[in-house]
């Protein structure tokens, strides 16, 4: 019901390969290499080995007893992607793609990063496999996430600040694509979210679906049944698509994606492409895209550097249109509340991105009963955000 | 039926001359200025004029064109005002106008509405750098029966088979991208580029024009050898911005320039 292949690389009308001709050969090669790797037991074995011994999978599905009691609704479980090596789900995809790049004989890797989590994950796997690594990062994000910049440099990557446009994630994507066009013969682009031209949204989803596969197995072990609701935050949407994919056919499992509402949807200063529902083309993909009255891409606004992308992955667009996933949003303020709540009640400091999911889940919990089960994808840990949150709260946790 | 753009290029070639297509950014210094620039380039003898539509995220362009686009956007330029400007001058501009635009402004405008408006404004060609062969069907049906040629790009990475496939669908001319990279990127054009251009020429029946990174008259002459002409973007945009009309006019001189100049 869900995977449509009316046209190659399409999810319904979304997706596609809207890139300069120079990249088409590379995309076709990537598609073919991925198809072969996917079916090659030795590739899968190597990937599993690194996921287990290097990333630390499988990670727990943790019953958040205190939060469940506090909210007074369903039993809440957290899928602990924050416990992965490098502190977020991003490493699942970076590892898969670097193995693919190595298999394709590429010498260099280029990537974009927003919050720095994907940049750190990419720099990490490049260190591990001795690949040259260039990371493009918006100048604004370099400022917001200076520790992550230092981390990437420690790992041997070159971080290139990007000044064009809004100097955030979309501009970093532009520069990474330009770099890839220029160096396409020996370079692989490790796209960090379920975005971009085909085959990237499919590759990223497949490398991230381990989140949902493990969750499904773990919840069946613990509860002998599937959850009633699953919640994940959505920027480009990689942790969400990874979490949702194994549940898409289970029609009784309600799926919720949570976008960043920034200063509030009504202010127009947000990062919620599903709030506007304007179709557009950016970075190779036909998708819902924030844009002005003349089709200029709008700057996405969010407290979280990892969610301020103006588009949303094409498969999410499709899942939205067929009504399989509900897309909601949480403001900066909501996210800060979620951030504080989880820290205080469960002793887990979540990433600001994840805090959006927590905020929405807290509201959803109030409409659910004690007999129900909710799973939240705890996509990353918040160490990287502590300084920013301190500033946002004016240095004080309590008013 | 052969579209006007192809006819004009072929006529030029039949006269023993190479086609020369300058690129300008619509709205750089305002649309009134763009109007004057189009007339100026027509007077100099441009074979066609490529008019760029400014876009917020021009991934195929280098810094010169990106900055020109941002200047144009700051002037309040948009697709609607550009089409209106072209309609105003359509009677006195006989040189074919080609629009070079990223896909998103067209999607936002509505593809069918755009084709109608462009037809009314006498647009003769369309280049969409982020729409490869595989995705052309998003707009192609609307272009059928119009005099707007959908120009296709081929690159250094396009295989022989792919070049042939692209040529099947192409109209107007084949735009041969001469670097792996963005517009305005100046490299030493090596022999393999010339070889590649000649190979493209041998594979297709449409005129072949080279573009990306052709920054001066000498390079333009060298690149045109064995093919049908060149497109010059960043060098023209930059010269217009600096009001350096000598540089622009050099591209149009009939006599070959001395290489030691």
Short mmCIF file of N, CA and C in Angstrom, two decimals, chain A residues 190-311:
data_model
loop_
_atom_site.label_atom_id
_atom_site.label_comp_id
_atom_site.label_asym_id
_atom_site.label_seq_id
_atom_site.Cartn_x
_atom_site.Cartn_y
_atom_site.Cartn_z
N UNK A 190 27.43 12.03 1.49
CA UNK A 190 26.62 11.36 2.51
C UNK A 190 25.53 12.31 2.96
N UNK A 191 24.40 12.22 2.29
CA UNK A 191 23.27 13.06 2.67
C UNK A 191 22.74 12.56 4.01
N UNK A 192 22.42 13.50 4.90
CA UNK A 192 22.14 13.13 6.28
C UNK A 192 20.69 12.91 6.64
N UNK A 193 19.79 13.26 5.73
CA UNK A 193 18.39 13.03 6.07
C UNK A 193 17.68 12.35 4.92
N UNK A 194 16.41 12.04 5.12
CA UNK A 194 15.67 11.28 4.11
C UNK A 194 15.21 12.22 3.01
N UNK A 195 16.14 12.96 2.46
CA UNK A 195 15.90 14.03 1.52
C UNK A 195 16.73 13.81 0.27
N UNK A 196 16.67 14.81 -0.63
CA UNK A 196 17.56 14.80 -1.77
C UNK A 196 17.03 13.94 -2.90
N UNK A 197 17.83 13.85 -3.98
CA UNK A 197 17.41 13.08 -5.15
C UNK A 197 17.43 11.58 -4.87
N UNK A 198 16.57 10.86 -5.58
CA UNK A 198 16.65 9.40 -5.57
C UNK A 198 18.07 9.00 -5.96
N UNK A 199 18.72 8.04 -5.34
CA UNK A 199 18.18 7.08 -4.37
C UNK A 199 18.35 7.48 -2.90
N UNK A 200 18.74 8.71 -2.60
CA UNK A 200 19.04 9.04 -1.21
C UNK A 200 17.88 8.80 -0.23
N UNK A 201 16.66 9.27 -0.53
CA UNK A 201 15.60 9.06 0.48
C UNK A 201 15.39 7.57 0.81
N UNK A 202 15.59 6.73 -0.19
CA UNK A 202 15.42 5.29 0.03
C UNK A 202 16.60 4.72 0.82
N UNK A 203 17.81 5.12 0.44
CA UNK A 203 19.00 4.63 1.14
C UNK A 203 18.96 5.04 2.61
N UNK A 204 18.65 6.31 2.86
CA UNK A 204 18.64 6.80 4.24
C UNK A 204 17.55 6.09 5.05
N UNK A 205 16.39 5.92 4.44
CA UNK A 205 15.31 5.20 5.13
C UNK A 205 15.75 3.77 5.49
N UNK A 206 16.36 3.10 4.52
CA UNK A 206 16.74 1.71 4.75
C UNK A 206 17.79 1.59 5.86
N UNK A 207 18.75 2.53 5.88
CA UNK A 207 19.77 2.47 6.94
C UNK A 207 19.19 2.91 8.29
N UNK A 208 18.12 3.66 8.28
CA UNK A 208 17.52 4.10 9.55
C UNK A 208 16.40 3.18 10.04
N UNK A 209 15.94 2.28 9.20
CA UNK A 209 14.77 1.50 9.64
C UNK A 209 15.12 0.51 10.75
N UNK A 210 16.39 0.36 11.03
CA UNK A 210 16.81 -0.45 12.17
C UNK A 210 16.18 0.09 13.46
N UNK A 211 15.91 1.40 13.51
CA UNK A 211 15.27 1.99 14.69
C UNK A 211 13.90 1.34 14.90
N UNK A 212 13.12 1.31 13.85
CA UNK A 212 11.77 0.77 13.94
C UNK A 212 11.76 -0.75 14.05
N UNK A 213 12.69 -1.39 13.33
CA UNK A 213 12.75 -2.85 13.40
C UNK A 213 13.04 -3.32 14.82
N UNK A 214 14.02 -2.68 15.45
CA UNK A 214 14.34 -3.06 16.83
C UNK A 214 13.17 -2.74 17.76
N UNK A 215 12.59 -1.57 17.57
CA UNK A 215 11.48 -1.15 18.44
C UNK A 215 10.33 -2.15 18.37
N UNK A 216 10.01 -2.57 17.16
CA UNK A 216 8.90 -3.49 16.96
C UNK A 216 9.16 -4.81 17.70
N UNK A 217 10.37 -5.32 17.53
CA UNK A 217 10.75 -6.57 18.19
C UNK A 217 10.72 -6.40 19.71
N UNK A 218 11.28 -5.28 20.18
CA UNK A 218 11.41 -5.07 21.63
C UNK A 218 10.05 -4.88 22.30
N UNK A 219 9.14 -4.16 21.64
CA UNK A 219 7.84 -3.91 22.27
C UNK A 219 7.04 -5.22 22.31
N UNK A 220 7.21 -6.04 21.28
CA UNK A 220 6.51 -7.33 21.29
C UNK A 220 7.04 -8.22 22.41
N UNK A 221 8.34 -8.14 22.66
CA UNK A 221 8.91 -8.91 23.77
C UNK A 221 8.38 -8.41 25.11
N UNK A 222 8.34 -7.09 25.26
CA UNK A 222 7.99 -6.52 26.56
C UNK A 222 6.48 -6.52 26.81
N UNK A 223 5.71 -6.25 25.79
CA UNK A 223 4.27 -6.05 25.98
C UNK A 223 3.42 -7.06 25.23
N UNK A 224 4.06 -7.88 24.44
CA UNK A 224 3.35 -8.88 23.62
C UNK A 224 2.32 -8.23 22.69
N UNK A 225 2.49 -6.96 22.45
CA UNK A 225 1.62 -6.32 21.46
C UNK A 225 2.29 -5.06 20.91
N UNK A 226 1.71 -4.54 19.84
CA UNK A 226 2.27 -3.34 19.22
C UNK A 226 1.79 -2.09 19.97
N UNK A 227 2.52 -1.01 19.84
CA UNK A 227 2.10 0.22 20.51
C UNK A 227 0.86 0.82 19.84
N UNK A 228 0.18 1.72 20.56
CA UNK A 228 -0.98 2.41 19.99
C UNK A 228 -0.55 3.67 19.26
N UNK A 229 0.55 4.27 19.73
CA UNK A 229 1.02 5.49 19.10
C UNK A 229 2.54 5.51 19.06
N UNK A 230 3.08 6.03 17.99
CA UNK A 230 4.53 6.19 17.85
C UNK A 230 4.78 7.65 17.46
N UNK A 231 5.72 8.29 18.16
CA UNK A 231 5.98 9.71 17.94
C UNK A 231 7.46 9.94 17.62
N UNK A 232 7.73 10.76 16.59
CA UNK A 232 9.13 11.11 16.27
C UNK A 232 9.17 12.54 15.73
N UNK A 233 10.28 13.21 15.95
CA UNK A 233 10.42 14.57 15.41
C UNK A 233 10.80 14.50 13.92
N UNK A 234 10.47 15.55 13.19
CA UNK A 234 10.72 15.58 11.75
C UNK A 234 11.36 16.90 11.33
N UNK A 235 12.59 16.81 10.81
CA UNK A 235 13.20 17.96 10.14
C UNK A 235 13.13 17.62 8.67
N UNK A 236 14.17 16.91 8.20
CA UNK A 236 14.09 16.25 6.90
C UNK A 236 13.29 14.97 7.09
N UNK A 237 13.49 14.35 8.28
CA UNK A 237 12.66 13.22 8.66
C UNK A 237 13.33 11.86 8.68
N UNK A 238 14.64 11.80 8.97
CA UNK A 238 15.29 10.49 8.89
C UNK A 238 15.01 9.60 10.09
N UNK A 239 15.01 10.15 11.30
CA UNK A 239 14.72 9.25 12.43
C UNK A 239 13.26 8.81 12.37
N UNK A 240 12.39 9.74 11.93
CA UNK A 240 10.97 9.41 11.86
C UNK A 240 10.71 8.33 10.81
N UNK A 241 11.30 8.46 9.64
CA UNK A 241 11.01 7.47 8.59
C UNK A 241 11.57 6.11 9.01
N UNK A 242 12.74 6.13 9.69
CA UNK A 242 13.33 4.88 10.19
C UNK A 242 12.44 4.23 11.23
N UNK A 243 11.87 5.03 12.08
CA UNK A 243 10.99 4.52 13.13
C UNK A 243 9.66 4.05 12.55
N UNK A 244 9.09 4.83 11.63
CA UNK A 244 7.73 4.54 11.12
C UNK A 244 7.68 3.33 10.18
N UNK A 245 8.70 3.20 9.34
CA UNK A 245 8.61 2.25 8.22
C UNK A 245 8.11 0.86 8.63
N UNK A 246 8.69 0.23 9.69
CA UNK A 246 8.20 -1.11 10.03
C UNK A 246 6.78 -1.13 10.60
N UNK A 247 6.21 0.03 10.91
CA UNK A 247 4.85 0.08 11.47
C UNK A 247 3.79 0.53 10.46
N UNK A 248 4.25 0.92 9.28
CA UNK A 248 3.32 1.53 8.32
C UNK A 248 2.17 0.59 7.95
N UNK A 249 2.47 -0.70 7.86
CA UNK A 249 1.42 -1.66 7.49
C UNK A 249 0.51 -2.02 8.67
N UNK A 250 0.93 -1.67 9.88
CA UNK A 250 0.12 -1.98 11.07
C UNK A 250 -0.87 -0.85 11.29
N UNK A 251 -2.04 -1.00 10.72
CA UNK A 251 -2.94 0.15 10.67
C UNK A 251 -3.46 0.61 12.03
N UNK A 252 -3.33 -0.25 13.04
CA UNK A 252 -3.79 0.18 14.37
C UNK A 252 -2.75 0.99 15.13
N UNK A 253 -1.55 1.07 14.58
CA UNK A 253 -0.52 1.87 15.23
C UNK A 253 -0.60 3.29 14.65
N UNK A 254 -0.94 4.25 15.50
CA UNK A 254 -1.02 5.63 15.02
C UNK A 254 0.38 6.24 14.98
N UNK A 255 0.70 6.90 13.89
CA UNK A 255 2.04 7.46 13.72
C UNK A 255 1.97 8.98 13.70
N UNK A 256 2.86 9.61 14.46
CA UNK A 256 2.87 11.07 14.54
C UNK A 256 4.27 11.62 14.27
N UNK A 257 4.38 12.51 13.31
CA UNK A 257 5.63 13.23 13.08
C UNK A 257 5.49 14.65 13.62
N UNK A 258 6.51 15.14 14.28
CA UNK A 258 6.42 16.47 14.91
C UNK A 258 7.45 17.41 14.30
N UNK A 259 6.96 18.43 13.62
CA UNK A 259 7.84 19.43 13.02
C UNK A 259 8.08 20.58 13.99
N UNK A 260 9.03 21.43 13.62
CA UNK A 260 9.35 22.59 14.46
C UNK A 260 8.49 23.78 14.07
N UNK A 261 7.73 24.29 15.03
CA UNK A 261 6.87 25.45 14.77
C UNK A 261 7.56 26.76 15.11
N UNK A 262 8.84 26.70 15.48
CA UNK A 262 9.62 27.92 15.73
C UNK A 262 8.91 28.89 16.65
N UNK A 263 8.70 30.10 16.16
CA UNK A 263 8.03 31.12 16.99
C UNK A 263 6.51 30.98 16.96
N UNK A 264 6.02 29.95 16.29
CA UNK A 264 4.57 29.75 16.16
C UNK A 264 4.17 29.78 14.70
N UNK A 265 3.31 28.86 14.29
CA UNK A 265 2.91 28.76 12.88
C UNK A 265 2.35 30.10 12.39
N UNK A 266 1.52 30.73 13.23
CA UNK A 266 0.84 31.96 12.83
C UNK A 266 1.82 33.11 12.54
N UNK A 267 3.00 33.07 13.16
CA UNK A 267 3.97 34.15 12.94
C UNK A 267 4.66 34.02 11.57
N UNK A 268 4.51 32.85 10.95
CA UNK A 268 5.22 32.60 9.69
C UNK A 268 6.69 32.27 9.90
N UNK A 269 7.15 32.37 11.14
CA UNK A 269 8.56 32.06 11.42
C UNK A 269 8.66 30.66 12.02
N UNK A 270 8.73 29.68 11.13
CA UNK A 270 8.74 28.30 11.59
C UNK A 270 9.46 27.41 10.59
N UNK A 271 9.47 26.11 10.87
CA UNK A 271 10.13 25.17 9.97
C UNK A 271 9.17 24.04 9.61
N UNK A 272 7.87 24.31 9.67
CA UNK A 272 6.87 23.26 9.49
C UNK A 272 6.30 23.27 8.07
N UNK A 273 6.91 22.48 7.19
CA UNK A 273 6.47 22.43 5.79
C UNK A 273 5.04 21.91 5.67
N UNK A 274 4.62 21.06 6.61
CA UNK A 274 3.25 20.52 6.56
C UNK A 274 2.21 21.53 7.03
N UNK A 275 2.66 22.62 7.62
CA UNK A 275 1.70 23.65 8.02
C UNK A 275 1.28 24.47 6.79
N UNK A 276 2.20 24.66 5.84
CA UNK A 276 1.91 25.47 4.65
C UNK A 276 1.41 24.66 3.46
N UNK A 277 1.89 23.41 3.36
CA UNK A 277 1.52 22.51 2.25
C UNK A 277 1.71 23.11 0.86
N UNK A 278 2.84 23.79 0.65
CA UNK A 278 3.16 24.29 -0.69
C UNK A 278 4.14 23.32 -1.34
N UNK A 279 3.80 22.88 -2.54
CA UNK A 279 4.69 21.94 -3.22
C UNK A 279 5.84 22.69 -3.89
N UNK A 280 7.01 22.05 -3.92
CA UNK A 280 8.15 22.70 -4.55
C UNK A 280 9.28 21.72 -4.80
N UNK A 281 10.36 22.25 -5.35
CA UNK A 281 11.52 21.42 -5.69
C UNK A 281 12.77 22.06 -5.10
N UNK A 282 13.47 21.31 -4.29
CA UNK A 282 14.75 21.77 -3.76
C UNK A 282 15.65 20.57 -3.50
N UNK A 283 16.94 20.77 -3.72
CA UNK A 283 17.94 19.73 -3.45
C UNK A 283 17.53 18.38 -4.04
N UNK A 284 17.00 18.43 -5.25
CA UNK A 284 16.77 17.19 -5.98
C UNK A 284 15.43 16.53 -5.78
N UNK A 285 14.59 17.09 -4.93
CA UNK A 285 13.37 16.38 -4.59
C UNK A 285 12.13 17.26 -4.70
N UNK A 286 11.05 16.66 -5.19
CA UNK A 286 9.73 17.31 -5.21
C UNK A 286 9.09 17.01 -3.87
N UNK A 287 8.74 18.05 -3.15
CA UNK A 287 8.25 17.85 -1.77
C UNK A 287 7.47 19.06 -1.31
N UNK A 288 6.95 19.01 -0.10
CA UNK A 288 6.39 20.22 0.50
C UNK A 288 7.56 21.08 0.95
N UNK A 289 7.45 22.38 0.63
CA UNK A 289 8.61 23.26 0.79
C UNK A 289 8.15 24.66 1.21
N UNK A 290 8.79 25.20 2.22
CA UNK A 290 8.47 26.57 2.65
C UNK A 290 8.98 27.54 1.60
N UNK A 291 8.09 28.39 1.09
CA UNK A 291 8.51 29.34 0.07
C UNK A 291 7.61 30.56 0.08
N UNK A 292 8.11 31.64 -0.51
CA UNK A 292 7.32 32.87 -0.51
C UNK A 292 6.39 32.89 -1.72
N UNK A 293 5.75 34.03 -1.95
CA UNK A 293 4.74 34.13 -3.01
C UNK A 293 5.32 34.02 -4.42
N UNK A 294 6.65 34.02 -4.54
CA UNK A 294 7.26 33.94 -5.86
C UNK A 294 8.12 32.69 -6.02
N UNK A 295 7.94 31.73 -5.10
CA UNK A 295 8.69 30.49 -5.23
C UNK A 295 10.13 30.58 -4.77
N UNK A 296 10.45 31.61 -3.97
CA UNK A 296 11.78 31.65 -3.37
C UNK A 296 11.72 30.86 -2.07
N UNK A 297 12.73 30.02 -1.86
CA UNK A 297 12.72 29.17 -0.67
C UNK A 297 12.88 30.04 0.57
N UNK A 298 12.04 29.78 1.54
CA UNK A 298 12.08 30.59 2.75
C UNK A 298 13.00 29.98 3.78
N UNK A 299 13.57 30.84 4.56
CA UNK A 299 14.40 30.41 5.67
C UNK A 299 13.50 29.72 6.69
N UNK A 300 13.92 28.54 7.12
CA UNK A 300 13.15 27.85 8.14
C UNK A 300 13.65 28.35 9.50
N UNK A 301 12.73 28.52 10.43
CA UNK A 301 13.12 29.06 11.73
C UNK A 301 12.79 28.08 12.84
N UNK A 302 13.81 27.75 13.61
CA UNK A 302 13.61 26.89 14.77
C UNK A 302 14.77 27.06 15.73
N UNK A 303 14.50 26.86 16.99
CA UNK A 303 15.54 26.90 18.02
C UNK A 303 16.53 25.76 17.78
N UNK A 304 16.04 24.73 17.09
CA UNK A 304 16.88 23.56 16.90
C UNK A 304 17.50 23.56 15.52
N UNK A 305 18.83 23.60 15.50
CA UNK A 305 19.54 23.67 14.22
C UNK A 305 19.28 22.45 13.35
N UNK A 306 18.90 21.34 13.97
CA UNK A 306 18.68 20.12 13.19
C UNK A 306 17.31 20.06 12.54
N UNK A 307 16.40 20.95 12.91
CA UNK A 307 15.06 20.91 12.31
C UNK A 307 14.81 22.06 11.37
N UNK A 308 15.76 23.01 11.27
CA UNK A 308 15.41 24.19 10.47
C UNK A 308 15.73 23.99 8.99
N UNK A 309 15.06 23.01 8.42
CA UNK A 309 15.14 22.75 6.99
C UNK A 309 13.78 23.10 6.38
N UNK A 310 13.76 23.82 5.24
CA UNK A 310 12.48 24.31 4.71
C UNK A 310 11.62 23.23 4.04
N UNK A 311 12.21 22.10 3.72
CA UNK A 311 11.43 21.04 3.07
C UNK A 311 11.21 19.89 4.03
#
